[in-house]
Coordinates of C-alpha atoms in Angstrom, one line a residue:
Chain A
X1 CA -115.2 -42.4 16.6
X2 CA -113.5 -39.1 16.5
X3 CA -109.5 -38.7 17.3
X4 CA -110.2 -37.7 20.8
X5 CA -112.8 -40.5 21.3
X6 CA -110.2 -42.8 20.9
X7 CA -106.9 -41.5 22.8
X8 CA -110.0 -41.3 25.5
X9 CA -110.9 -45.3 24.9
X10 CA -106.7 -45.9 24.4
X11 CA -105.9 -44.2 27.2
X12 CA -108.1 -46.3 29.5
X13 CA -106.4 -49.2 28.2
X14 CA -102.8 -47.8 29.2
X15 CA -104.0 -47.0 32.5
X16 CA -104.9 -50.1 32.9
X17 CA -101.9 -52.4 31.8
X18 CA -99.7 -49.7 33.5
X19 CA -101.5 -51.5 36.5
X20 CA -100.2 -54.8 35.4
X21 CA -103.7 -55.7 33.2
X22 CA -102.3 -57.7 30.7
X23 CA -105.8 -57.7 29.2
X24 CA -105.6 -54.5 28.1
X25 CA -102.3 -54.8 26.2
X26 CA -104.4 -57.6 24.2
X27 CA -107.8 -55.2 23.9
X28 CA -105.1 -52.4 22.5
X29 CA -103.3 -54.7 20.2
X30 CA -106.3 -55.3 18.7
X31 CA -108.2 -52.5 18.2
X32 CA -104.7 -51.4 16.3
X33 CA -104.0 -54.3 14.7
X34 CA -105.1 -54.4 10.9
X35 CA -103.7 -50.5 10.9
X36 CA -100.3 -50.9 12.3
X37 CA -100.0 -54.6 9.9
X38 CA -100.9 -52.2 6.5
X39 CA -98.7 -49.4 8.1
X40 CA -95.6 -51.5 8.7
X41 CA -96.5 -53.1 5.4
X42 CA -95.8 -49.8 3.4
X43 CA -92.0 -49.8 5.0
X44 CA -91.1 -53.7 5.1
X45 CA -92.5 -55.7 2.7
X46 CA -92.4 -58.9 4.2
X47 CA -96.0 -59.6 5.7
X48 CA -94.3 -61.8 8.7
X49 CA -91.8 -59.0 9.5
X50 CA -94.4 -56.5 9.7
X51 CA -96.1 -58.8 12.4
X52 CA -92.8 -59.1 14.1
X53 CA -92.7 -55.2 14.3
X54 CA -95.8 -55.6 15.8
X55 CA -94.7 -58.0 18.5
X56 CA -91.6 -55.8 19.1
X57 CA -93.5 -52.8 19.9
X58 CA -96.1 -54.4 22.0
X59 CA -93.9 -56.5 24.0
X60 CA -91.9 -53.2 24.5
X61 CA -95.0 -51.6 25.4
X62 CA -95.4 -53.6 28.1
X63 CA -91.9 -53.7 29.4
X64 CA -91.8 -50.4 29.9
X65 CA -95.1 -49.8 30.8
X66 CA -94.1 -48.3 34.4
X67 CA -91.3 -45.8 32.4
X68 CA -93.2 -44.8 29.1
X69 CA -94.6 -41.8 28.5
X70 CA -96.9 -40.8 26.0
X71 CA -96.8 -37.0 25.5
X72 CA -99.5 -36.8 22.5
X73 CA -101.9 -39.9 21.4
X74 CA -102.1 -43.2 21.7
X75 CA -101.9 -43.7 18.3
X76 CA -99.0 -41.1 17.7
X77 CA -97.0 -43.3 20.3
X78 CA -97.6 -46.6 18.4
X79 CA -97.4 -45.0 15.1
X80 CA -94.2 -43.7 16.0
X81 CA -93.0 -47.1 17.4
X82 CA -94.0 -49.5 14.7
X83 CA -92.3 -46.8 11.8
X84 CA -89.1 -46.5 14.0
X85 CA -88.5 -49.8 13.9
X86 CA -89.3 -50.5 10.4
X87 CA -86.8 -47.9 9.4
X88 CA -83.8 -49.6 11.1
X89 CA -84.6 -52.9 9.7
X90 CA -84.4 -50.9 6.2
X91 CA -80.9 -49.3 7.2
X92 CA -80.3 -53.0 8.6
X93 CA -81.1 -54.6 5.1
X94 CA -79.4 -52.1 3.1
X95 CA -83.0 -51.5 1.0
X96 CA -83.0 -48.4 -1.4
X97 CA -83.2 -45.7 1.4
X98 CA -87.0 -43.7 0.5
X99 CA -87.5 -42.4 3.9
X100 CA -84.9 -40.7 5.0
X101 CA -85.5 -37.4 4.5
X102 CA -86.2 -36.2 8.7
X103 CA -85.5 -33.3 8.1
X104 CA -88.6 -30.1 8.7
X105 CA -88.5 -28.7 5.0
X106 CA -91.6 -28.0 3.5
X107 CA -91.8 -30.2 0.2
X108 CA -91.8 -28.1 -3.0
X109 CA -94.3 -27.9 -5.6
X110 CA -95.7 -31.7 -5.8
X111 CA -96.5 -32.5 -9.9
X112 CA -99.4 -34.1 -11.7
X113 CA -98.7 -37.3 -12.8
X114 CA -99.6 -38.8 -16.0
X115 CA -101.4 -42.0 -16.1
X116 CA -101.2 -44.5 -17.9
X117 CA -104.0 -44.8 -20.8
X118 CA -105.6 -48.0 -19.8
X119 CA -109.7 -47.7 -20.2
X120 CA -110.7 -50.3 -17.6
X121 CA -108.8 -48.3 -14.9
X122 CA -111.1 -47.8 -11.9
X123 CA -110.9 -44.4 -10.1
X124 CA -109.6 -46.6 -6.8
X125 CA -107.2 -48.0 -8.6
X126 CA -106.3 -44.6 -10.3
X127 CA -106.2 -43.0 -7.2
X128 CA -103.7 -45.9 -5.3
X129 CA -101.5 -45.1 -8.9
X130 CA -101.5 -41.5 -8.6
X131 CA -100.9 -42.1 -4.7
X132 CA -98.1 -44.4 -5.2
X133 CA -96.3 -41.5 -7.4
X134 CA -96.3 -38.5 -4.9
X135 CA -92.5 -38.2 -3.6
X136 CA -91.8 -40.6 -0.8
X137 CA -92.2 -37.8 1.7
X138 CA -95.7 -36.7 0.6
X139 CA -96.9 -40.2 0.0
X140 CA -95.6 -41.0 3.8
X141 CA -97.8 -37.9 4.9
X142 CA -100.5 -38.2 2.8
X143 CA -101.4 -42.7 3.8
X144 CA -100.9 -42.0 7.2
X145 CA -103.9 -38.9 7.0
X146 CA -106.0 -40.8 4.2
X147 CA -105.5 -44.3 5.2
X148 CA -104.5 -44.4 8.4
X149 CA -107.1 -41.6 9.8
X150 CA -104.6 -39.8 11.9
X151 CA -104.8 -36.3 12.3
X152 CA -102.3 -33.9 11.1
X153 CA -101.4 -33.0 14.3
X154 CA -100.9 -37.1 15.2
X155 CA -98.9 -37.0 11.5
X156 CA -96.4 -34.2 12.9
X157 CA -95.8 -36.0 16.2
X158 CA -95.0 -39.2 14.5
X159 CA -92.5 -38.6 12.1
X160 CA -91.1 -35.2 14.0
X161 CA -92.5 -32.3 12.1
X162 CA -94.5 -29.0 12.5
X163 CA -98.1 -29.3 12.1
X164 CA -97.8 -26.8 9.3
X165 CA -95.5 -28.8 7.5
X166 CA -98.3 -32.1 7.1
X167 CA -100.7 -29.4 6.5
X168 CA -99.0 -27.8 3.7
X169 CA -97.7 -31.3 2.1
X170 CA -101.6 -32.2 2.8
X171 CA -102.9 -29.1 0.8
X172 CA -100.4 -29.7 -2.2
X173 CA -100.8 -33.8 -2.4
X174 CA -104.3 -33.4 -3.0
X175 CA -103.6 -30.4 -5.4
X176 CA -101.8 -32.5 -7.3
X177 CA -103.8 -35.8 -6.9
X178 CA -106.7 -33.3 -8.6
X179 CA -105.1 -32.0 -11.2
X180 CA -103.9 -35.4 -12.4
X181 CA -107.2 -37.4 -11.9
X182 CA -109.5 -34.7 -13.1
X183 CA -110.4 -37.2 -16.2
X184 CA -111.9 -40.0 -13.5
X185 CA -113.6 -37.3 -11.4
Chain B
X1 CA -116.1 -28.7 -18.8
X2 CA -114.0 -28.5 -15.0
X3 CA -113.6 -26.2 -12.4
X4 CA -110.1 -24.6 -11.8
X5 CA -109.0 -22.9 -8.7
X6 CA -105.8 -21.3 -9.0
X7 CA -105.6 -20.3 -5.1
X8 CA -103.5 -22.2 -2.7
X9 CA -105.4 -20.7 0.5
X10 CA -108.8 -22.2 -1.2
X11 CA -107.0 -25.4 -1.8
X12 CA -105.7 -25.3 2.4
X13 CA -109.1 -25.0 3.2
X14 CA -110.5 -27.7 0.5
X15 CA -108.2 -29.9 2.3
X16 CA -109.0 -29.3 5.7
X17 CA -112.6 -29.8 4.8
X18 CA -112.0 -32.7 3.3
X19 CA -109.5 -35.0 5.8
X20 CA -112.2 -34.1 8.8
X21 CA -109.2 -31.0 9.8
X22 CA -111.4 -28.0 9.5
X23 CA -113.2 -26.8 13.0
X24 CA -117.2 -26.1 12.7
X25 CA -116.9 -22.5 12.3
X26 CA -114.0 -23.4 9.3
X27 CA -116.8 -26.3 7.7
X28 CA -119.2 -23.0 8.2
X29 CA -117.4 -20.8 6.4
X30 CA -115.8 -23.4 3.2
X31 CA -119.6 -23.9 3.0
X32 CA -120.4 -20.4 2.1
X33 CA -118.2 -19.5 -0.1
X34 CA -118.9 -22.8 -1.9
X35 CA -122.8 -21.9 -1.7
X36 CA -121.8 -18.9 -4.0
X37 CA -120.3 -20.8 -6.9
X38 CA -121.6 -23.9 -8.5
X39 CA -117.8 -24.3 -10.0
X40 CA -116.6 -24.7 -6.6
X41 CA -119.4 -26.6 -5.3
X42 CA -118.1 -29.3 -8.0
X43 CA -114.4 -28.7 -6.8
X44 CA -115.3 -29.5 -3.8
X45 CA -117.1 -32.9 -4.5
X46 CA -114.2 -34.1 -6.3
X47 CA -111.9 -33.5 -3.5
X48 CA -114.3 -35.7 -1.5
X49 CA -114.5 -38.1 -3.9
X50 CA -110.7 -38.4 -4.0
X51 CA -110.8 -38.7 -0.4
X52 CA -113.1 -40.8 0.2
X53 CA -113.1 -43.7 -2.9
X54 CA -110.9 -46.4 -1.9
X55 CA -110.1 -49.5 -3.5
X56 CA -110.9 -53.4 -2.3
X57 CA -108.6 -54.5 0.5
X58 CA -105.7 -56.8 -0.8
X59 CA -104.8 -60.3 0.2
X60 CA -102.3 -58.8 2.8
X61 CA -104.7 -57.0 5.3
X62 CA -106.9 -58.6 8.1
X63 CA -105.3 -61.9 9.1
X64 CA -105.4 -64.0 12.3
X65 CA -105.8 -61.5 15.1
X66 CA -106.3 -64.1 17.5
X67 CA -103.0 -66.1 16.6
X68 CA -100.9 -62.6 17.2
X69 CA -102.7 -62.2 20.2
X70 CA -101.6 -65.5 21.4
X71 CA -98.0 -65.0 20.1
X72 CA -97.8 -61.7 22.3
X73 CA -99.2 -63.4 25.4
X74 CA -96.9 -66.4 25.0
X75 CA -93.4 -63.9 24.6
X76 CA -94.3 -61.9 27.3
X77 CA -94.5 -64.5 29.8
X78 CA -91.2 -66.0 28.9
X79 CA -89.7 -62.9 28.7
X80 CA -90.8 -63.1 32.3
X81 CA -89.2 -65.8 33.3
X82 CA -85.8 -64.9 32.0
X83 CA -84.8 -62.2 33.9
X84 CA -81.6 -61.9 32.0
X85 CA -80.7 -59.0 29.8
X86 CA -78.7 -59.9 26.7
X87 CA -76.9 -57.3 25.4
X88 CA -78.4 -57.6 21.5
X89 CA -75.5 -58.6 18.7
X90 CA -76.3 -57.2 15.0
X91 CA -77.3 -60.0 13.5
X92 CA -75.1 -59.4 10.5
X93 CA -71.8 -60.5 12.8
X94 CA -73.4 -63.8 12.8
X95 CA -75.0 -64.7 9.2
X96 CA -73.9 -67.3 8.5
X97 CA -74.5 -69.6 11.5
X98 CA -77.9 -67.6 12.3
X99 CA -78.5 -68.7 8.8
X100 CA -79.8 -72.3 9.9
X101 CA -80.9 -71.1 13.5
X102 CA -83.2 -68.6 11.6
X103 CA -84.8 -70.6 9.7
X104 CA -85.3 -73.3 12.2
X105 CA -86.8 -70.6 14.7
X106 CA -88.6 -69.0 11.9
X107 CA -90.8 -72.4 11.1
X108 CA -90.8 -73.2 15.2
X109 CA -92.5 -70.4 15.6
X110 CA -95.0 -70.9 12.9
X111 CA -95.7 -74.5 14.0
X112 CA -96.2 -74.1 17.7
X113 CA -98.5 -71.6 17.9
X114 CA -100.4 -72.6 15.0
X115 CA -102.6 -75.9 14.3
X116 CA -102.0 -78.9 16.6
X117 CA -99.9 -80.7 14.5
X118 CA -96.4 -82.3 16.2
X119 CA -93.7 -79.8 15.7
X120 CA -91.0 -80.8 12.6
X121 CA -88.1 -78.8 11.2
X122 CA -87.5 -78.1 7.6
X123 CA -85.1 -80.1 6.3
X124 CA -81.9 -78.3 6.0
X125 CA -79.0 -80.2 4.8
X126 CA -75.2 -78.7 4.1
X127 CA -73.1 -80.3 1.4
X128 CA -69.6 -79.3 0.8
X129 CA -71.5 -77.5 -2.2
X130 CA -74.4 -76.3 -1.1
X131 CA -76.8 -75.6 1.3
X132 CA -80.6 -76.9 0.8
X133 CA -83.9 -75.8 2.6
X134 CA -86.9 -78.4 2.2
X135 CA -89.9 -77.9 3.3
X136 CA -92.6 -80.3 3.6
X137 CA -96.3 -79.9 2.1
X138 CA -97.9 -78.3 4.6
X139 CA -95.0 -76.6 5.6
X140 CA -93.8 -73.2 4.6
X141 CA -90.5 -71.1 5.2
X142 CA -88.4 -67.7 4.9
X143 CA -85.0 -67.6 4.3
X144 CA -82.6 -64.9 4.7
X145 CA -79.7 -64.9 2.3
X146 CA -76.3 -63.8 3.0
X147 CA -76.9 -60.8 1.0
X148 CA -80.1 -59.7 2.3
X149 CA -82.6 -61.7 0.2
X150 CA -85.3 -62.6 1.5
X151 CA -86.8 -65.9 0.0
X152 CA -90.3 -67.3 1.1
X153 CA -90.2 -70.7 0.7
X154 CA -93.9 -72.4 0.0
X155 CA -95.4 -75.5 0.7
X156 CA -93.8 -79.0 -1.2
X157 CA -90.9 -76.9 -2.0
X158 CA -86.5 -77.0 -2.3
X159 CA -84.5 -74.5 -2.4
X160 CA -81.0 -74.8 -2.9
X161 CA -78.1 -71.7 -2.0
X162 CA -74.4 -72.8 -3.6
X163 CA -71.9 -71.9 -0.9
X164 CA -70.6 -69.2 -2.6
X165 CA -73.6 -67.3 -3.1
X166 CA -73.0 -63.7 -2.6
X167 CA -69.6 -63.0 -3.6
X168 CA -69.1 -63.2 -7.6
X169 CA -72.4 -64.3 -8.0
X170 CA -75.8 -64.6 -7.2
X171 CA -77.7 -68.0 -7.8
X172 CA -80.4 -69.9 -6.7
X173 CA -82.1 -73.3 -7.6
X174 CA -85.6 -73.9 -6.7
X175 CA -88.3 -76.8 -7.2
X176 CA -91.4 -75.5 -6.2
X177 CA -92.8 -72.4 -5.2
X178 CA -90.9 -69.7 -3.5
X179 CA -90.9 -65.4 -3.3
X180 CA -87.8 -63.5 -4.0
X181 CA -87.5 -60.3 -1.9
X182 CA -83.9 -59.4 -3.3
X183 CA -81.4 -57.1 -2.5
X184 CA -80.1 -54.5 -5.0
X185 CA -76.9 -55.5 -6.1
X186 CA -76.1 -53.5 -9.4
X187 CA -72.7 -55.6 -10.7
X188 CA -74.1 -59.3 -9.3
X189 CA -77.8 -59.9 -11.2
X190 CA -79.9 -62.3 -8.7
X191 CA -80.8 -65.7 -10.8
X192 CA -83.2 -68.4 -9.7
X193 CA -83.1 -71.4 -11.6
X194 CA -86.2 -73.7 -12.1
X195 CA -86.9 -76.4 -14.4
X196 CA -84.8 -75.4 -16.8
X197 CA -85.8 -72.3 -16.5
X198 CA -83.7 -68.8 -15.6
X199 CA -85.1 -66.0 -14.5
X200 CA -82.5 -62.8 -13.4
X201 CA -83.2 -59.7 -11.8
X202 CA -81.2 -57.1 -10.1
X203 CA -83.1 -56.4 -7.4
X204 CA -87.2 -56.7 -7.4
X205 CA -90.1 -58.6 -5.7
X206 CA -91.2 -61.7 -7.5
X207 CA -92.5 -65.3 -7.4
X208 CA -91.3 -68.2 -9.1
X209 CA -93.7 -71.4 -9.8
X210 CA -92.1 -74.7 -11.2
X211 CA -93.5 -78.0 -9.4
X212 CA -93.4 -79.2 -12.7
X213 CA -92.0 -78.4 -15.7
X214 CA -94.3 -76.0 -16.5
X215 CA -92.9 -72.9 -15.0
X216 CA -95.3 -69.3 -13.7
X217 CA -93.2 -66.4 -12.7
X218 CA -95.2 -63.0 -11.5
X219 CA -93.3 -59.9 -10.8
X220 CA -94.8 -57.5 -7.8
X221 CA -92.1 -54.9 -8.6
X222 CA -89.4 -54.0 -10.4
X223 CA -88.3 -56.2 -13.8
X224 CA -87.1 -59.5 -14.1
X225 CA -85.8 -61.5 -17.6
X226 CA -87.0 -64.7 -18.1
X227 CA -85.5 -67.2 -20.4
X228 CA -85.7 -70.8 -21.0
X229 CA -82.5 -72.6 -21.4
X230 CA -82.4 -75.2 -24.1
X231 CA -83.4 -79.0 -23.3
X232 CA -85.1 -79.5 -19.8
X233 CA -84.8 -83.1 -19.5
X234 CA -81.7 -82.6 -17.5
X235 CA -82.8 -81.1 -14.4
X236 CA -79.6 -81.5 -12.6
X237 CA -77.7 -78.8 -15.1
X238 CA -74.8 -77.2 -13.5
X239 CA -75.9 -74.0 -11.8
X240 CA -73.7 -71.9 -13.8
X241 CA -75.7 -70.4 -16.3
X242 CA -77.8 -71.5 -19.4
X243 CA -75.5 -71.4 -22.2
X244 CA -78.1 -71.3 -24.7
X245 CA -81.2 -69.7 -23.9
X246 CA -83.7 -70.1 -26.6
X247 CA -86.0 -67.1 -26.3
X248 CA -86.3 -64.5 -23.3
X249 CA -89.1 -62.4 -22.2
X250 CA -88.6 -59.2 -20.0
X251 CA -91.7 -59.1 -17.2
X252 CA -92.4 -55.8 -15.6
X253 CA -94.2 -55.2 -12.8
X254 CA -97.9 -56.6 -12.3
X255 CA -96.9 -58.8 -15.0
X256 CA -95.6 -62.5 -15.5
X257 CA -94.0 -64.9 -17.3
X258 CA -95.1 -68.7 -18.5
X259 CA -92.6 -71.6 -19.3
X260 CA -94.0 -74.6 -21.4
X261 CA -91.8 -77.8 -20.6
X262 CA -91.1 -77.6 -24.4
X263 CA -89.0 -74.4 -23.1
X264 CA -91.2 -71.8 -24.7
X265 CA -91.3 -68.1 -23.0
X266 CA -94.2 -66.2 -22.9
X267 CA -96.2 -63.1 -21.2
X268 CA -98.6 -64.2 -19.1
X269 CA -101.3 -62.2 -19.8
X270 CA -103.6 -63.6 -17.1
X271 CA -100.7 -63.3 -14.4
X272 CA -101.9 -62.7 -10.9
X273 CA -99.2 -61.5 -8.6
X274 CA -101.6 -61.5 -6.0
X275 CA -102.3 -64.9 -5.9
X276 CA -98.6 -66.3 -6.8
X277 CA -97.8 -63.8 -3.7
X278 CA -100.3 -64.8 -1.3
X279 CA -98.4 -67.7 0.1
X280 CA -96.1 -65.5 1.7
X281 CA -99.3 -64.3 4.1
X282 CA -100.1 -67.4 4.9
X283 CA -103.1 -67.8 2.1
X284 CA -104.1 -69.9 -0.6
X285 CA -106.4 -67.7 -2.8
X286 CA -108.7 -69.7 -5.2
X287 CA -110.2 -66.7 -7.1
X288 CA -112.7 -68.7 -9.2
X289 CA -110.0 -71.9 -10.0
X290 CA -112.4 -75.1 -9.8
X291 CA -111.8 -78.3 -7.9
X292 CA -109.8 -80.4 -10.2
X293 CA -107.2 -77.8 -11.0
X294 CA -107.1 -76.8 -7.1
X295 CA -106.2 -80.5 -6.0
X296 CA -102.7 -80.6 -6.6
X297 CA -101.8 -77.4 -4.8
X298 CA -104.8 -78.1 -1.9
X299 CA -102.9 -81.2 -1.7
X300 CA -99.7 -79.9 -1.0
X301 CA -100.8 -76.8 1.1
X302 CA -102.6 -79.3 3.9
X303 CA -100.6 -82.2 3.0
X304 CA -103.6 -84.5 2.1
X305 CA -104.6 -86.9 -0.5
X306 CA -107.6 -85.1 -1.8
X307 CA -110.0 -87.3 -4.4
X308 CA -112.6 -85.8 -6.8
X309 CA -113.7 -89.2 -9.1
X310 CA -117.4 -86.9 -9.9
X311 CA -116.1 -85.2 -12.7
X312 CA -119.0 -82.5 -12.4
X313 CA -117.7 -81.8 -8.7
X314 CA -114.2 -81.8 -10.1
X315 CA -115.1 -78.9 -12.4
X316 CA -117.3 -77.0 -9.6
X317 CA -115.9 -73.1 -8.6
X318 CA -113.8 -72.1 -5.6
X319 CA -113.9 -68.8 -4.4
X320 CA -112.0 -66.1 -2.0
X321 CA -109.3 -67.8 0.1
X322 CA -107.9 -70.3 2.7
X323 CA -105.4 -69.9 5.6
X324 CA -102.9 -72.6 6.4
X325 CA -105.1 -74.6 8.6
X326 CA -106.2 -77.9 9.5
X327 CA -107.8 -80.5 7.0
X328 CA -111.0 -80.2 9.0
X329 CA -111.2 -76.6 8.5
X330 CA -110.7 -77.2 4.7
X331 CA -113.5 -80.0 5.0
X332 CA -116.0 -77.4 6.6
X333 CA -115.1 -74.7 3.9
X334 CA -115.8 -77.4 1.0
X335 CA -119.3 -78.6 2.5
X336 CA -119.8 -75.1 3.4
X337 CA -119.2 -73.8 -0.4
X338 CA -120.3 -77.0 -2.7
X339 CA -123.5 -78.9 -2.9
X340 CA -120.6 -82.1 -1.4
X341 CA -120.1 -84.8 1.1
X342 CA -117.0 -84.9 2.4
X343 CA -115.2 -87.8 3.8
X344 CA -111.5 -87.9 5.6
X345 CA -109.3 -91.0 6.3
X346 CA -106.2 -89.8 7.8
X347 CA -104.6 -87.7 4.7
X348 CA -106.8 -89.0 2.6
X349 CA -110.2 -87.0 1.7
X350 CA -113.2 -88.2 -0.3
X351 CA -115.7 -85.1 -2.1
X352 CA -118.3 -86.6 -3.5
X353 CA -121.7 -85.2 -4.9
X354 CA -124.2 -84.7 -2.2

């Protein structure tokens, strides 16, 4: 289903559990589940935290159903939620701080990466190396549009940036992904 | 022989094509200009290919919907019921007596919501020394240390925390399985201690195995030391330090480490972090293991007496995984998987050849 396809089927839901439908809380929970688990994953690493997150959102959700307002998708709203609250357990746990660049610069120049020699590599696996290289910034961007499906526009609501800033972090990621994978390609 | 592109506006529009961003007349017109150039026609497949090619979904997605579902349901409602609105205190104010009410609330959670089994704490004891988390087969546990460690405790498994822990040093004793989620601390390395065995890291992601004397560490990130200290028939050292340490092997990430109860270190060069890790999900993975070598560790993951006397069923295969369950689960999975009968007394459960 296409982006607009599913704020459509999301927004239903909202509608809905505004109307005190707890139903729909559970029908939107799960459609969003396995995403938002991997998604929080990438910031906490504990797998029962990341579920926690989870709760906290959706039980906020749902407190403040009357008050909340969603301004751009669905998925922008919950996106936004669950990585809010993963970054203030990180500031909470005093992890080494990868995220914290919020400011609206563009990201310079991204570099190829070297990889490491090893025969057997598999281009999924070279990919997820090369991936896990990119600067924090660019990596953020580029999971959330590659993995996560959102659309730049859903990427720039989230985490607070022009559209033209994911675009142009989107445009040089894969550059760089390229130009260090052209070997496996 | 590759194609190059050296323009950025033909790499914006590669891009666009490729993440599903372009419009139709956009798709039209990156379709054209690649019509005119088999070089770019090529560029443009590998971009999709690096788009699109993803790897095999690890251990830590998917999981139990349902249970989440339920867990929602039930907090909601009692949040309900309690109309009153306590103002939140950092939890850091109160360490160390949330310390024990964590952990407690941590494996209350787990328990109620999951199988039906009566609901029993880990044992946590204090001693004027130290502080010590048991948990039960069956039963696992996280632990958050003063310093903002995180341990996962697995099934069968002690952990013990000196009281000073945190302040001029950093060690831990363990028998059994845990996961070390620690805090960067450049001037106090982190140490866990296990059958004689030491491994220190300054601040990482890894698992340490010892529920007997031969000892499996597996490192998800960052680097940890290994080292055997010299003589483990005297499991109830000091904890403060190995004096001697015979031979030490530094394990990277992806890698791991084996102890022999003779006390010699070694790469593992069959390490799997994902299995050693998967506890931590809730998961047992089996990944091929047959059986006989599963039944200690199936044993202590449902807390059952499993027997096996066939030793042709004892050598069968086990694949993919199993969640922290009920024995009758287990029992269905085995009949399910293996040409067996199964047969269950209590804790105790017969598998014998159909």
């Amino acid at each position: 289903m296409t982006g607009s396809e599913r704020d459509i089927r999301d927004r239903t839901w909202i509608v809905r559990l505004q109307a005190g439908d707890e139903s729909a809380l559970g029908e939107l929970f799960r459609a969003y589940y396995s995403e938002l688990v991997s998604f929080a994953r990438r910031y906490v690493s504990s797998p029962d935290l990341a579920l926690d997150v989870l709760q906290d959102v959706f039980t906020g959700l749902w407190l403040q159903r009357q008050d909340v307002r969603i301004t751009a998708t669905v998925a922008s709203y919950l996106y936004g939620a669950v990585r809010h609250r993963c970054l203030n357990i990180r500031r909470h746990e005093r992890l080494a701080e990868r995220w914290v660049v919020e400011q609206e610069s563009i990201m310079a120049e991204i570099p190829s990466v070297v990889l490491p020699n090893v025969d057997t590599l598999e281009l999924s696996e070279a990919i997820e190396y090369a991936v896990s290289q990119l600067p924090p910034r660019a990596q953020e961007i580029f999971r959330m549009c590659r993995e996560n499906g959102l659309s730049h526009q859903e990427v720039a609501t989230t985490l607070g940036i022009s559209v033209n800033a994911v675009a142009v972090t989107m445009t040089r990621a894969l550059r760089a992904l390229h130009e260090s994978l052209r070997d496996w390609l | 022989m590759t194609p190059h592109t050296d323009s950025s506006s033909d790499w914006a529009q590669i891009t666009r094509y490729v993440s599903g961003e372009a419009t139709p007349d956009e798709r039209q017109s990156l379709e054209q200009w690649v019509r005119h150039n088999p070089g770019r026609q090529a560029l443009l497949e590998q971009a999709n290919r690096l788009w699109t090619t993803r790897p095999q979904p690890t251990y830590a997605e998917a999981g139990d919907v349902d249970h989440q579902i339920a867990r929602l349901s039930a907090r909601i409602r009692s949040t309900r019921e309690t109309e009153l609105r306590v103002p939140r205190t950092p939890w850091r104010v109160w360490a160390p007596v949330a310390l024990a009410c964590t952990v407690l609330l941590l494996v209350a959670g787990d328990r109620l919501l999951r199988s039906g089994k009566p609901y029993v704490p880990i044992r946590s004891v204090a001693t004027s020394e130290y502080k010590v988390y048991t948990t039960r087969p069956g039963q696992r546990a996280t632990v958050e240390l003063i310093d903002g460690t995180r341990v996962h405790i697995n099934v069968g498994s002690t952990l013990e925390v000196p009281r000073n822990f945190g302040h001029s040093s950093r060690t831990v004793r363990l028998l059994g399985h845990a996961a070390f989620d620690v805090s960067a601390r450049n001037n106090t390395p982190f140490i866990v201690d296990a059958a004689g065995t030491q491994t220190t890291v300054l601040g990482t992601e890894f698992s340490v195995r010892a529920y007997t004397s031969d000892v499996r560490v597996a490192v998800r990130s960052g680097k940890v030391s290994v080292g055997a200290c010299g003589g483990l028939s005297a499991p109830r050292q000091p904890m403060d330090g190995c004096q001697s340490q015979s031979s030490r092997v530094t394990v990277a990430a992806r890698g791991g480490a084996l102890v022999t109860p003779a006390g010699n270190v070694s790469h593992d060069t069959r390490a799997d972090v994902a299995r050693d890790l998967a506890f931590t999900s809730g998961r047992l993975l089996l990944n091929g293991a047959s059986l006989g070598e599963m039944i200690d560790d199936l044993n202590r993951w449902y807390d059952a007496d499993i027997r096996v006397t066939d030793k042709a069923v004892r050598e069968l295969r086990l694949g993919g995984w199993l969640s922290s369950g009920d024995l009758e689960e287990f029992m269905q999975y085995l009949t399910g998987a293996l040409p067996v009968r199964v047969q269950r007394e209590g804790r105790v459960v017969i598998v014998s050849p159909l």
